[in-house]
PDB file of C-alpha atoms and ligand atoms in Angstrom:
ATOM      1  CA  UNK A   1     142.774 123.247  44.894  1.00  0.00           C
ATOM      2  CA  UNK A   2     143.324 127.350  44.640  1.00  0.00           C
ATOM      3  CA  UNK A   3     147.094 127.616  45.779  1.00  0.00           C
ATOM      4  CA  UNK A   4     146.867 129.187  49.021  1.00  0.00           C
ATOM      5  CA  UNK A   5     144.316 126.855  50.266  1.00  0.00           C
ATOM      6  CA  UNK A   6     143.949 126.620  53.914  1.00  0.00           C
ATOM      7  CA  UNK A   7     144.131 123.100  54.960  1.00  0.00           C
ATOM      8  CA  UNK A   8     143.240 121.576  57.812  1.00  0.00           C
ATOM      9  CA  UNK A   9     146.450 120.585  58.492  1.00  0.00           C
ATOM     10  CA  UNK A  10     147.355 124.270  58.344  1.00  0.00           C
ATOM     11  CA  UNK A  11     144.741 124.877  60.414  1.00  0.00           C
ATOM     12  CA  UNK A  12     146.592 123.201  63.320  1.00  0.00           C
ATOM     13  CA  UNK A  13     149.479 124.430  62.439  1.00  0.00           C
ATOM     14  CA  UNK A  14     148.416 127.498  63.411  1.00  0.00           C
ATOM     15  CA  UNK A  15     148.319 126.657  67.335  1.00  0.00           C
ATOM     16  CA  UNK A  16     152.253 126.083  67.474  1.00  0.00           C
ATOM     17  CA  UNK A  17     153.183 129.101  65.549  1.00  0.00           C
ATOM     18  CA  UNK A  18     150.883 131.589  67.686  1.00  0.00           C
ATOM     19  CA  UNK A  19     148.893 132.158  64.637  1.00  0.00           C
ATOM     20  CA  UNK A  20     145.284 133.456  65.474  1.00  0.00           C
ATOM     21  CA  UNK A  21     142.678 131.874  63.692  1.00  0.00           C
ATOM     22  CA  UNK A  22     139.800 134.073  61.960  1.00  0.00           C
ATOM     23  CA  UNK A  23     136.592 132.689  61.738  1.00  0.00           C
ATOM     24  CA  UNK A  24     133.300 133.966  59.948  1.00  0.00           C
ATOM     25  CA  UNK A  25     129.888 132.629  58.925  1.00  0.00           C
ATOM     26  CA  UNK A  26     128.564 133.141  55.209  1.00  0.00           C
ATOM     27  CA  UNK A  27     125.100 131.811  53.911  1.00  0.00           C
ATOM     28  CA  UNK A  28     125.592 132.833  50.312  1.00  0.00           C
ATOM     29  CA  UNK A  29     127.861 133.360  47.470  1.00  0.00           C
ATOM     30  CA  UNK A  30     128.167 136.728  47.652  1.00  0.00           C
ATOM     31  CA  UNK A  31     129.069 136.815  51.201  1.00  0.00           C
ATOM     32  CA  UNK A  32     131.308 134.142  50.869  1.00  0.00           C
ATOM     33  CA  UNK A  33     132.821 135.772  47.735  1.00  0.00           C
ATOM     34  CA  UNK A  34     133.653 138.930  50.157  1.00  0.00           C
ATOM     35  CA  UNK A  35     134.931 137.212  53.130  1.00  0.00           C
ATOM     36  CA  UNK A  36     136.856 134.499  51.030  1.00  0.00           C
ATOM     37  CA  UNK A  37     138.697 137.995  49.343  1.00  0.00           C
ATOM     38  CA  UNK A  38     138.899 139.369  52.811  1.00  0.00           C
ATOM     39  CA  UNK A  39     141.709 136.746  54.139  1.00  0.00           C
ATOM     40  CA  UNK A  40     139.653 134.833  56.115  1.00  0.00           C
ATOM     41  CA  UNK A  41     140.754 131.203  57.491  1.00  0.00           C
ATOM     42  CA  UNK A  42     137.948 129.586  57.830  1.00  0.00           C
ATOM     43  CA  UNK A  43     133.731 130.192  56.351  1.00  0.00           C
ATOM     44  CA  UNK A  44     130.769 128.542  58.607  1.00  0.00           C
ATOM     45  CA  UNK A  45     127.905 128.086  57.429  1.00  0.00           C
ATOM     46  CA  UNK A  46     126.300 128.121  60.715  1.00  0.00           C
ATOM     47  CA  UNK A  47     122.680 126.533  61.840  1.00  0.00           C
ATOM     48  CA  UNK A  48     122.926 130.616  63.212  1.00  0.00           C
ATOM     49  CA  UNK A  49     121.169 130.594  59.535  1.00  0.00           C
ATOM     50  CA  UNK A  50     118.010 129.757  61.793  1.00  0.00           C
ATOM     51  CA  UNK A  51     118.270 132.869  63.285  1.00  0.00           C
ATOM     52  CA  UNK A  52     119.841 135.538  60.582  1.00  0.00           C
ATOM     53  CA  UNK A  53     118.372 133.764  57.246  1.00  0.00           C
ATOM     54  CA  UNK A  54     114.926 132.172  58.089  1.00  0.00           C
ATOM     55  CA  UNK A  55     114.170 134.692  61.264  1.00  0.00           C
ATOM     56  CA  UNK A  56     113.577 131.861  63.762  1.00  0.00           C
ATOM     57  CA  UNK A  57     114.429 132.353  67.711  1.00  0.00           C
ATOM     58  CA  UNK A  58     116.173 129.407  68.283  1.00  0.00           C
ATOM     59  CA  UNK A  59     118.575 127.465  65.784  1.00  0.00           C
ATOM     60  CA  UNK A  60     116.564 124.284  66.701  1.00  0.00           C
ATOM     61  CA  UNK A  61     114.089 124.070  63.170  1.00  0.00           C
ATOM     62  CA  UNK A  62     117.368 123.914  60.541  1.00  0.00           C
ATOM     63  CA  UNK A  63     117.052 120.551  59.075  1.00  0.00           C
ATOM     64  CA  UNK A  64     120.201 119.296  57.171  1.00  0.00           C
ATOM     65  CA  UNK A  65     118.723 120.300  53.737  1.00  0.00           C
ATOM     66  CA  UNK A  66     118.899 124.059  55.013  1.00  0.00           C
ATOM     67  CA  UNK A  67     122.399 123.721  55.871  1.00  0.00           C
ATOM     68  CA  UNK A  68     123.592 121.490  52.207  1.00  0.00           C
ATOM     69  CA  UNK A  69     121.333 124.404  50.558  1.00  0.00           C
ATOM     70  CA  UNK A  70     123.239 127.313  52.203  1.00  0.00           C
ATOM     71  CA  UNK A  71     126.513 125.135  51.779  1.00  0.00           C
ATOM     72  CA  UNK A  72     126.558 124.692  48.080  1.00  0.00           C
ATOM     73  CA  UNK A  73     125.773 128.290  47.511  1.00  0.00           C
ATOM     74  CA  UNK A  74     128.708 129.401  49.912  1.00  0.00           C
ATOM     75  CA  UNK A  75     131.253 126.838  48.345  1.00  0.00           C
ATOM     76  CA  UNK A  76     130.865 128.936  45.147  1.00  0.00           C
ATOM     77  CA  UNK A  77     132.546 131.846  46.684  1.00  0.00           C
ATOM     78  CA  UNK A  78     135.039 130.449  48.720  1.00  0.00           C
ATOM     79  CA  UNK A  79     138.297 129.879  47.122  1.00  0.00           C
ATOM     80  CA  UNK A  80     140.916 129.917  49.564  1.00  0.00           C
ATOM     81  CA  UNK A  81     139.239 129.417  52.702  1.00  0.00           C
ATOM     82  CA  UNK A  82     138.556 126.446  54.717  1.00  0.00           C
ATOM     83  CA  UNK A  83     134.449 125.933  54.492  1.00  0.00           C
ATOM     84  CA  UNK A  84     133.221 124.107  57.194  1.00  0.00           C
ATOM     85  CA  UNK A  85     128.884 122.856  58.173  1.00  0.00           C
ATOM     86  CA  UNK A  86     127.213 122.840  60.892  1.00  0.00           C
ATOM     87  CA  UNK A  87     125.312 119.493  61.403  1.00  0.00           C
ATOM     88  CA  UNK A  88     121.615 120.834  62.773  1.00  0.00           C
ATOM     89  CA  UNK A  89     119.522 119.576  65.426  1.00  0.00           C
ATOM     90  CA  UNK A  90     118.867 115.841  65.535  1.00  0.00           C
ATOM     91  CA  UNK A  91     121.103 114.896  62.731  1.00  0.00           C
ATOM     92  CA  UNK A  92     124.251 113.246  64.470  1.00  0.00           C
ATOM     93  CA  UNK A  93     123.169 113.021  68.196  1.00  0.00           C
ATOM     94  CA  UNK A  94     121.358 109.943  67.467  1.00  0.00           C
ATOM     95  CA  UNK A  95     124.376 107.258  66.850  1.00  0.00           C
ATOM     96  CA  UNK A  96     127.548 107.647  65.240  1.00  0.00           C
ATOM     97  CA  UNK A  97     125.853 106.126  62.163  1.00  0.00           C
ATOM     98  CA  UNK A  98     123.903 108.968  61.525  1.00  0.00           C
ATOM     99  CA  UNK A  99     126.214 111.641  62.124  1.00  0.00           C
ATOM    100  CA  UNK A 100     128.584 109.417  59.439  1.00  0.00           C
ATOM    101  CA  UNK A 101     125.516 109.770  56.920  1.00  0.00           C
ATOM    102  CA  UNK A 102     124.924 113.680  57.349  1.00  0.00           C
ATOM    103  CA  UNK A 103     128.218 114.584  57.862  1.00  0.00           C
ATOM    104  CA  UNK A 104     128.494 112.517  54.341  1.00  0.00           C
ATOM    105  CA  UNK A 105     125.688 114.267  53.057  1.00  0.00           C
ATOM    106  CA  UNK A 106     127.055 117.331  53.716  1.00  0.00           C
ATOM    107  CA  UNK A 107     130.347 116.984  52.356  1.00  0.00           C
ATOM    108  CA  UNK A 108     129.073 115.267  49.226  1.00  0.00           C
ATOM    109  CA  UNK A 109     126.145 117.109  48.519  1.00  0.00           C
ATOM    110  CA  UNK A 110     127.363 120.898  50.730  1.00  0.00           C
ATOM    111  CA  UNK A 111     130.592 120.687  49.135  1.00  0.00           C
ATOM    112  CA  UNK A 112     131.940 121.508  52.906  1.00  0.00           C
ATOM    113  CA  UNK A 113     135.512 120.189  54.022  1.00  0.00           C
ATOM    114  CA  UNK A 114     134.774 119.429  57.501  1.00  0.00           C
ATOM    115  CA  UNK A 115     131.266 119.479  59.373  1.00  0.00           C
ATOM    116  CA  UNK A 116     131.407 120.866  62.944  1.00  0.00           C
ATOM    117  CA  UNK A 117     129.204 119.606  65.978  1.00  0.00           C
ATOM    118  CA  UNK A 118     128.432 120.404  69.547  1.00  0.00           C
ATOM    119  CA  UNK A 119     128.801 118.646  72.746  1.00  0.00           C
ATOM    120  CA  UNK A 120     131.400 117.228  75.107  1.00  0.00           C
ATOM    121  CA  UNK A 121     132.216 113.807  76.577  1.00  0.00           C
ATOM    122  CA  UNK A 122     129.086 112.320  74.958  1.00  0.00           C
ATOM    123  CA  UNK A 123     129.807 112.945  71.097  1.00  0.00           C
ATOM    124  CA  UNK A 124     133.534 111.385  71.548  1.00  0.00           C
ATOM    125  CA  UNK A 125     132.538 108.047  69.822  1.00  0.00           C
ATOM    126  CA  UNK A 126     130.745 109.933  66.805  1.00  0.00           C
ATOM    127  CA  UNK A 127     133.846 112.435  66.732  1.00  0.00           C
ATOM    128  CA  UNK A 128     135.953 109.175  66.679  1.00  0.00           C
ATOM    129  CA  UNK A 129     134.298 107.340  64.221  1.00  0.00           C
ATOM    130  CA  UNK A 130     133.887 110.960  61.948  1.00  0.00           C
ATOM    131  CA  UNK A 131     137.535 111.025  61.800  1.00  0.00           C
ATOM    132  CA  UNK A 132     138.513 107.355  61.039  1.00  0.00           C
ATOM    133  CA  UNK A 133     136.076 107.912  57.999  1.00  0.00           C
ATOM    134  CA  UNK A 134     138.405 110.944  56.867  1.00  0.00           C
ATOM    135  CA  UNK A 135     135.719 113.717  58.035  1.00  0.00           C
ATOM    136  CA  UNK A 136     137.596 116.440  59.548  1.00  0.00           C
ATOM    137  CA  UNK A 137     135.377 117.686  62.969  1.00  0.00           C
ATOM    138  CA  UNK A 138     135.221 120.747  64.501  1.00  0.00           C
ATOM    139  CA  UNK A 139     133.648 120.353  67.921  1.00  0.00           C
ATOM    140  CA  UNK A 140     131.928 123.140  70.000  1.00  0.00           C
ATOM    141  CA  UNK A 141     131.908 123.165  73.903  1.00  0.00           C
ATOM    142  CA  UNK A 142     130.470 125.694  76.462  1.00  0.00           C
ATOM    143  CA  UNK A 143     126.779 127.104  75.228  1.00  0.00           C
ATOM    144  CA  UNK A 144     125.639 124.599  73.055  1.00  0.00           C
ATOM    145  CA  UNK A 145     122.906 126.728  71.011  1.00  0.00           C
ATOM    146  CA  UNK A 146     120.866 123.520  70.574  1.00  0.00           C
ATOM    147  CA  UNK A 147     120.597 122.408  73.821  1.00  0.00           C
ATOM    148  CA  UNK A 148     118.741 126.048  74.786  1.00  0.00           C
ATOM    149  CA  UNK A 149     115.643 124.820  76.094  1.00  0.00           C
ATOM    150  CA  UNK A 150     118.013 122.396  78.923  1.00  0.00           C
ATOM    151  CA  UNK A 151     119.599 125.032  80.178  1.00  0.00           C
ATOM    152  CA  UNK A 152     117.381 127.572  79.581  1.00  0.00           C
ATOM    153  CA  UNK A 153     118.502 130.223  77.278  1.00  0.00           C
ATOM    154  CA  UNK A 154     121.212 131.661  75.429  1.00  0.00           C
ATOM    155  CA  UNK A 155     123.591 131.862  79.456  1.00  0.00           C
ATOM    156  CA  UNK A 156     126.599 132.208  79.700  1.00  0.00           C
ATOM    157  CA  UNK A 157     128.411 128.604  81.091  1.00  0.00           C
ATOM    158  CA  UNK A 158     130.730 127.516  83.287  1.00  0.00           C
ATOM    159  CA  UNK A 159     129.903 130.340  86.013  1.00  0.00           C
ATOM    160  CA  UNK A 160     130.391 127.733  88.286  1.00  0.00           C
ATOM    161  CA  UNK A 161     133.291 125.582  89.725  1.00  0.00           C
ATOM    162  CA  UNK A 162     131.299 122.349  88.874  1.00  0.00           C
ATOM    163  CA  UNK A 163     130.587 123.649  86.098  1.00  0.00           C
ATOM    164  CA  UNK A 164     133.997 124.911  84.525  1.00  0.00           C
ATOM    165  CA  UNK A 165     135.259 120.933  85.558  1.00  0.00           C
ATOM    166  CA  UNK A 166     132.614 119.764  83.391  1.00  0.00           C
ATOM    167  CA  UNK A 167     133.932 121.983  80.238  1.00  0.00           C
ATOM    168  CA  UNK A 168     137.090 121.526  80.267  1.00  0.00           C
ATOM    169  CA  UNK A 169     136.550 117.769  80.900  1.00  0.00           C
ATOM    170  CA  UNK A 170     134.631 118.057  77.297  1.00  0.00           C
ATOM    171  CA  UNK A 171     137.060 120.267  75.791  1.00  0.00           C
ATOM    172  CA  UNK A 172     139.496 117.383  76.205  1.00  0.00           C
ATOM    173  CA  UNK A 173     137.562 114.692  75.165  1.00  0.00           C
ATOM    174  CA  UNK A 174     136.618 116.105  72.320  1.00  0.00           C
ATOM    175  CA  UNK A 175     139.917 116.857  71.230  1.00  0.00           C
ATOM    176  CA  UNK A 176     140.997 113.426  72.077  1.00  0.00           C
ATOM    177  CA  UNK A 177     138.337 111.847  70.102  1.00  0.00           C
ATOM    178  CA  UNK A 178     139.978 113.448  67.347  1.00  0.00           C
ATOM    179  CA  UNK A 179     138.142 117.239  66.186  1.00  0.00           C
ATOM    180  CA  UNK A 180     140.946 118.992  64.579  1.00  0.00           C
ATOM    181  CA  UNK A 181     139.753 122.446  66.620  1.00  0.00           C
ATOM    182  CA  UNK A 182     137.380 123.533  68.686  1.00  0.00           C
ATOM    183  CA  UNK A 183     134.579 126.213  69.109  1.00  0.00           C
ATOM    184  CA  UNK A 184     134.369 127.837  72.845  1.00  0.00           C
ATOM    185  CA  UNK A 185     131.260 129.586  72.899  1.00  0.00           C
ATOM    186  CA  UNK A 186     129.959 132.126  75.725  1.00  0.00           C
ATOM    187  CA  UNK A 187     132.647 131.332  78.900  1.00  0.00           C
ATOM    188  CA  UNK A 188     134.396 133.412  81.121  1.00  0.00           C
ATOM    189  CA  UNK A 189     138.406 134.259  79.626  1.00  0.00           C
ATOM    190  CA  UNK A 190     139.354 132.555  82.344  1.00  0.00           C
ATOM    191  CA  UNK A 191     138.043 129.729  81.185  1.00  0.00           C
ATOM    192  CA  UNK A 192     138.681 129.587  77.978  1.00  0.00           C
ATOM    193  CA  UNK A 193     142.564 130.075  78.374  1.00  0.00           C
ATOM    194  CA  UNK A 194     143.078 127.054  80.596  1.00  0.00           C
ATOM    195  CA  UNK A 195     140.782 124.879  77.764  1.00  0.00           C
ATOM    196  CA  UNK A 196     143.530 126.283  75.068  1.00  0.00           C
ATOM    197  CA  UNK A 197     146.237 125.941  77.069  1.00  0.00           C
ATOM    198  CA  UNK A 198     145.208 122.599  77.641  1.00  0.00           C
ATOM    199  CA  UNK A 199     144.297 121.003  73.967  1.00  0.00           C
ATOM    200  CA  UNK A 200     146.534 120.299  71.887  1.00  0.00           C
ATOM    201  CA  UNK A 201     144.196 121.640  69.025  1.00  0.00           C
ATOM    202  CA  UNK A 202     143.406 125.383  68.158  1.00  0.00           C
ATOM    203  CA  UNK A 203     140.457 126.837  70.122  1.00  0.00           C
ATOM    204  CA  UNK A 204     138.293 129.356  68.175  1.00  0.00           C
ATOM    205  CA  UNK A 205     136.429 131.376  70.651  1.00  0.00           C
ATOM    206  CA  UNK A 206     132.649 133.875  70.736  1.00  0.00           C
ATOM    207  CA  UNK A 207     132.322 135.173  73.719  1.00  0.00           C
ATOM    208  CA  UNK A 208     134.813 133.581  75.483  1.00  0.00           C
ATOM    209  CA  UNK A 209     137.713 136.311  75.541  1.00  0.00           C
ATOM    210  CA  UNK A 210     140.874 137.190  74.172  1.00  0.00           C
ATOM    211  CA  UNK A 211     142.560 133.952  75.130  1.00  0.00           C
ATOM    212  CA  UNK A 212     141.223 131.444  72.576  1.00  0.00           C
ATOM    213  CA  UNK A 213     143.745 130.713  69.058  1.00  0.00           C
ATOM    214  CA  UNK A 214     141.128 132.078  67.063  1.00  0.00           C
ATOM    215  CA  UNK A 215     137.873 133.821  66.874  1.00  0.00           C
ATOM    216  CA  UNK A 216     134.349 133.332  65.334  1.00  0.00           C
ATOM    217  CA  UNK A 217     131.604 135.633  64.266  1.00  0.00           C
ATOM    218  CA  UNK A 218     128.293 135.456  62.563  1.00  0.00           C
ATOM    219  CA  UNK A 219     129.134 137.901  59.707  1.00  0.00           C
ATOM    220  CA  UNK A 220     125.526 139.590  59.911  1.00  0.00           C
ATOM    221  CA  UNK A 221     125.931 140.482  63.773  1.00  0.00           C
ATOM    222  CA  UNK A 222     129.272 141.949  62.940  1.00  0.00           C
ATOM    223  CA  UNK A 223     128.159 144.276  60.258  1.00  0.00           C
ATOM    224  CA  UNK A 224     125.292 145.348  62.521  1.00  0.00           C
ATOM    225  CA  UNK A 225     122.955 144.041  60.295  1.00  0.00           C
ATOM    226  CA  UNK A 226     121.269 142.164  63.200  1.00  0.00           C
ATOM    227  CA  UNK A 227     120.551 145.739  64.842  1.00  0.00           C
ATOM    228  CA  UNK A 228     118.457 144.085  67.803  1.00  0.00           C
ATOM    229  CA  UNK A 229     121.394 141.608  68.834  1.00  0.00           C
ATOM    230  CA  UNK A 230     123.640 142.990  70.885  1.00  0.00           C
ATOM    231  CA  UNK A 231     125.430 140.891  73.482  1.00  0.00           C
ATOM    232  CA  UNK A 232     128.401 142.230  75.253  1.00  0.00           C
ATOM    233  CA  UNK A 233     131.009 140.209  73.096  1.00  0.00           C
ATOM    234  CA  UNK A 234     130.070 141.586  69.773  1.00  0.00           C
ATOM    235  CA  UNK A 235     132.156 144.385  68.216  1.00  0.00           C
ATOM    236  CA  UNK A 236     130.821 146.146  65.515  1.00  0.00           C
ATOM    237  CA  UNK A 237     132.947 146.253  61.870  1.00  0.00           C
ATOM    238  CA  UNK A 238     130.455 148.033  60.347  1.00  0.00           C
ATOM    239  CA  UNK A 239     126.770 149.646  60.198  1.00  0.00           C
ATOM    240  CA  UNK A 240     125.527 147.911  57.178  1.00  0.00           C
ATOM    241  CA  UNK A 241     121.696 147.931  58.663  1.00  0.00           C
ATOM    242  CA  UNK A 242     121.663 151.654  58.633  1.00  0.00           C
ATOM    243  CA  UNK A 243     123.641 151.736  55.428  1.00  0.00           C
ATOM    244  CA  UNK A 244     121.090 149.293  53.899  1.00  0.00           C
ATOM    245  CA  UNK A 245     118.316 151.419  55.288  1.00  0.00           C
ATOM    246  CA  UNK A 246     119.537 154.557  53.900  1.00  0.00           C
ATOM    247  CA  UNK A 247     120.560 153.382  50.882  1.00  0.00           C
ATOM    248  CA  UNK A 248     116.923 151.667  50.706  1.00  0.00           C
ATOM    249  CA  UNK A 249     115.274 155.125  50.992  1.00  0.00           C
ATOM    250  CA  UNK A 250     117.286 157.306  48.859  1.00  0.00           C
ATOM    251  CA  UNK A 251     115.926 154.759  46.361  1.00  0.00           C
ATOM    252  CA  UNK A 252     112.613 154.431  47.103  1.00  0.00           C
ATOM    253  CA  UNK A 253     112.612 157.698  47.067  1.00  0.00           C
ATOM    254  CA  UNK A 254     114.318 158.321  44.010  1.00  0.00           C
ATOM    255  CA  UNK A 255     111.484 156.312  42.525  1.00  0.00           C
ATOM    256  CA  UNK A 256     109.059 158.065  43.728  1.00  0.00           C
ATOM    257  CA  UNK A 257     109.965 161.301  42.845  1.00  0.00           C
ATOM    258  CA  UNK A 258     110.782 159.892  38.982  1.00  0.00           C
ATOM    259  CA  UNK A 259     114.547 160.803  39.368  1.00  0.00           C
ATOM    260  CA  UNK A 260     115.509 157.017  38.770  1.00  0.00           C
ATOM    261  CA  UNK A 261     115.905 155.414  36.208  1.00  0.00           C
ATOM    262  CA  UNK A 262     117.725 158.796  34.848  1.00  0.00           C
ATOM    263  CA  UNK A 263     118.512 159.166  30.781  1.00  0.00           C
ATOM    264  CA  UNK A 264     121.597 157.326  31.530  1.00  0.00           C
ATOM    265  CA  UNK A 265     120.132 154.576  32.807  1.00  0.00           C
ATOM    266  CA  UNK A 266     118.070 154.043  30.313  1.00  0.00           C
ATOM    267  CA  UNK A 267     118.810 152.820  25.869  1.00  0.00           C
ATOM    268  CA  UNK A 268     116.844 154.456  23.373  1.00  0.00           C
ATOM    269  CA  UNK A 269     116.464 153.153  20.272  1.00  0.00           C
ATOM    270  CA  UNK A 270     118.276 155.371  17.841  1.00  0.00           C
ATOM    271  CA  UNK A 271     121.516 154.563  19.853  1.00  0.00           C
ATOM    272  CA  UNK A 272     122.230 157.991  20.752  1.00  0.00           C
ATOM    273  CA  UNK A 273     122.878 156.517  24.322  1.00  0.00           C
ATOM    274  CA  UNK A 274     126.406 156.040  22.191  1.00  0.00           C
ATOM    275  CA  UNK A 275     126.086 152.215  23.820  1.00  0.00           C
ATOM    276  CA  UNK A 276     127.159 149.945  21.071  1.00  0.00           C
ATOM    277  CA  UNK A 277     126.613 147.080  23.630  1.00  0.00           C
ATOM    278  CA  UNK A 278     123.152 145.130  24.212  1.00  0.00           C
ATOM    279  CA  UNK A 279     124.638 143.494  27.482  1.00  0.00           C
ATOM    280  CA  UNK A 280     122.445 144.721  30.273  1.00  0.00           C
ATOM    281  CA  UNK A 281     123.723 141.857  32.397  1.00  0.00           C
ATOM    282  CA  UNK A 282     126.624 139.173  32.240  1.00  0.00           C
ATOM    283  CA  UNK A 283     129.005 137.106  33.936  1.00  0.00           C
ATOM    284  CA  UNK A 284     132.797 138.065  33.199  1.00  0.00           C
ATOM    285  CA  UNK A 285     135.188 135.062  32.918  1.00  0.00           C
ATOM    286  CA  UNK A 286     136.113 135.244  36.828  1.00  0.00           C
ATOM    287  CA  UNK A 287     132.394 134.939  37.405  1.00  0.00           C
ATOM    288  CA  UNK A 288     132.110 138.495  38.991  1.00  0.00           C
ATOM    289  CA  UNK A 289     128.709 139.786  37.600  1.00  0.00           C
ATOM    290  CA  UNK A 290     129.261 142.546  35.612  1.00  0.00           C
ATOM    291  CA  UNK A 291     126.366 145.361  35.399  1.00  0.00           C
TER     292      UNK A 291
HETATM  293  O1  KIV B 301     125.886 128.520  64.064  1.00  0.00           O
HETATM  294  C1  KIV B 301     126.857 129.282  64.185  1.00  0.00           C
HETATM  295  O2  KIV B 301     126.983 130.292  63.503  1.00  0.00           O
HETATM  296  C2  KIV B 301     127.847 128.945  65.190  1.00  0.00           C
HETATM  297  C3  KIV B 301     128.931 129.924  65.468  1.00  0.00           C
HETATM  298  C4  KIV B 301     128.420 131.112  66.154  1.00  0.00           C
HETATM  299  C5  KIV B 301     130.065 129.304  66.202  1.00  0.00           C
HETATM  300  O3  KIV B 301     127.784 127.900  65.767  1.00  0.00           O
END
């Protein structure tokens, strides 16, 4: 274990020193590699990957295989953060038994160190049962993305009285049950404060204010790669989709005009490139690629 590991049990330390939680998702090694250097607490590899990696609307057709796919790949870069799964669609709601064997698949096979689910009141036996079996759980309350077609669409909840009872009735359960923190997606602040002043475990919060102990984002929204997504929560960090584009189209253009590859891109055979190394491509001891 890398030395500055973040536990879980750091994790939750976190709530009682006032220590805000940061939260991103990462599909691949490289990403995970960046984010991992970047300080963050915790890497998701979130069924979002429905969405951002396979261009689906809804998160609904990620089957576990996706997720242990994306997983393994991710675990590669992450070093000192906490990597936790997101169990997809259909693979824990249907008994506690079969949340124990995908949240075991995905440990075993994802190399992730918890697995995180969503729903309230209803998932505290398989949160229960999870946690006896040594599975740390995050749980995930408010907009559950794979219940979209019940309450049809991506809405914000608990705009209602009834409804705000209803989440923070889950929020507790869930904690209760034994999930070590807590995702609040898409809520009013309002809402969201009373659920973490409430738990006794760390809330991580999108689209749910300021309020929460931590905060989650899907790392391709963020960097405005996902230039068509643009809900009122999301702060851009960056413009990578225009920096991709450009960069795309200096390139192509580059090629087309025969400017690249230039002389020094290229080896000639009498060595008078002065390279006295063949490497075009290697893997230095860290496992950074080297060019
Ligand atoms: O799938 C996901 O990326 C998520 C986060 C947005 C919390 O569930």
């Amino acid at each position: 274990m890398a030395q500055k590991k973040i536990t879980v049990p750091k994790l939750i330390s976190y709530k009682s020193k006032n220590k805000k939680i940061v939260m991103v998702t990462a599909y691949d090694a490289t990403f995970s590699r960046l984010v991992d250097r970047a300080n963050v607490d915790m890497v998701l590899v979130g069924d979002s990957l429905g969405m951002v990696i396979q261009g689906h609307d809804s998160t609904l057709p990620v089957t576990l295989d996706d997720v242990i796919y994306h997983s393994r790949a991710v675990s590669r870069g992450v070093e000192r953060a906490h990597l936790c799964g997101d169990m997809p669609f259909m693979t824990y709601k249907v008994s506690p038994e079969q949340a124990l064997q995908s949240a075991g698949r995905l440990m075993q096979e994802g190399r992730v160190e918890s697995v995180k689910l969503e729903g309230g009141i209803e998932m505290a036996d398989t949160i229960a049962r999870l946690t006896a079996a040594g599975i740390p759980v995050v749980g995930h309350v408010g907009l559950l993305p794979q219940s979209v077609h019940a309450v049809g669409g991506f809405k914000m909840q608990g705009r209602n009285g009834i409804d705000r009872v209803r989440i923070i009735e889950d929020a507790r359960a869930v904690a209760e049950a034994g999930a070590f923190c807590i995702i609040l997606e898409s809520m009013p602040l309002e809402l969201a404060r009373t659920i973490t002043e409430e738990v006794d475990v760390p809330t991580i919060g999108i689209g749910a204010g300021p309020h929460c102990d931590g905060q989650v984002l899907v790392i391709y929204d963020m960097l405005g790669m996902n230039e068509d997504f643009t809900p009122r929560f999301l702060k851009l960090y960056g413009n990578l989709g225009q920096t991709i584009r450009e960069a795309v189209d200096e390139y192509a253009g580059e090629v087309r005009r025969g400017e690249y590859p230039a002389r020094e891109h290229s080896v000639s055979v009498d060595g008078s490139d002065q390279s006295s190394d063949n490497r075009i491509y290697s893997v230095s001891p860290d496992k950074t690629p080297v060019h």
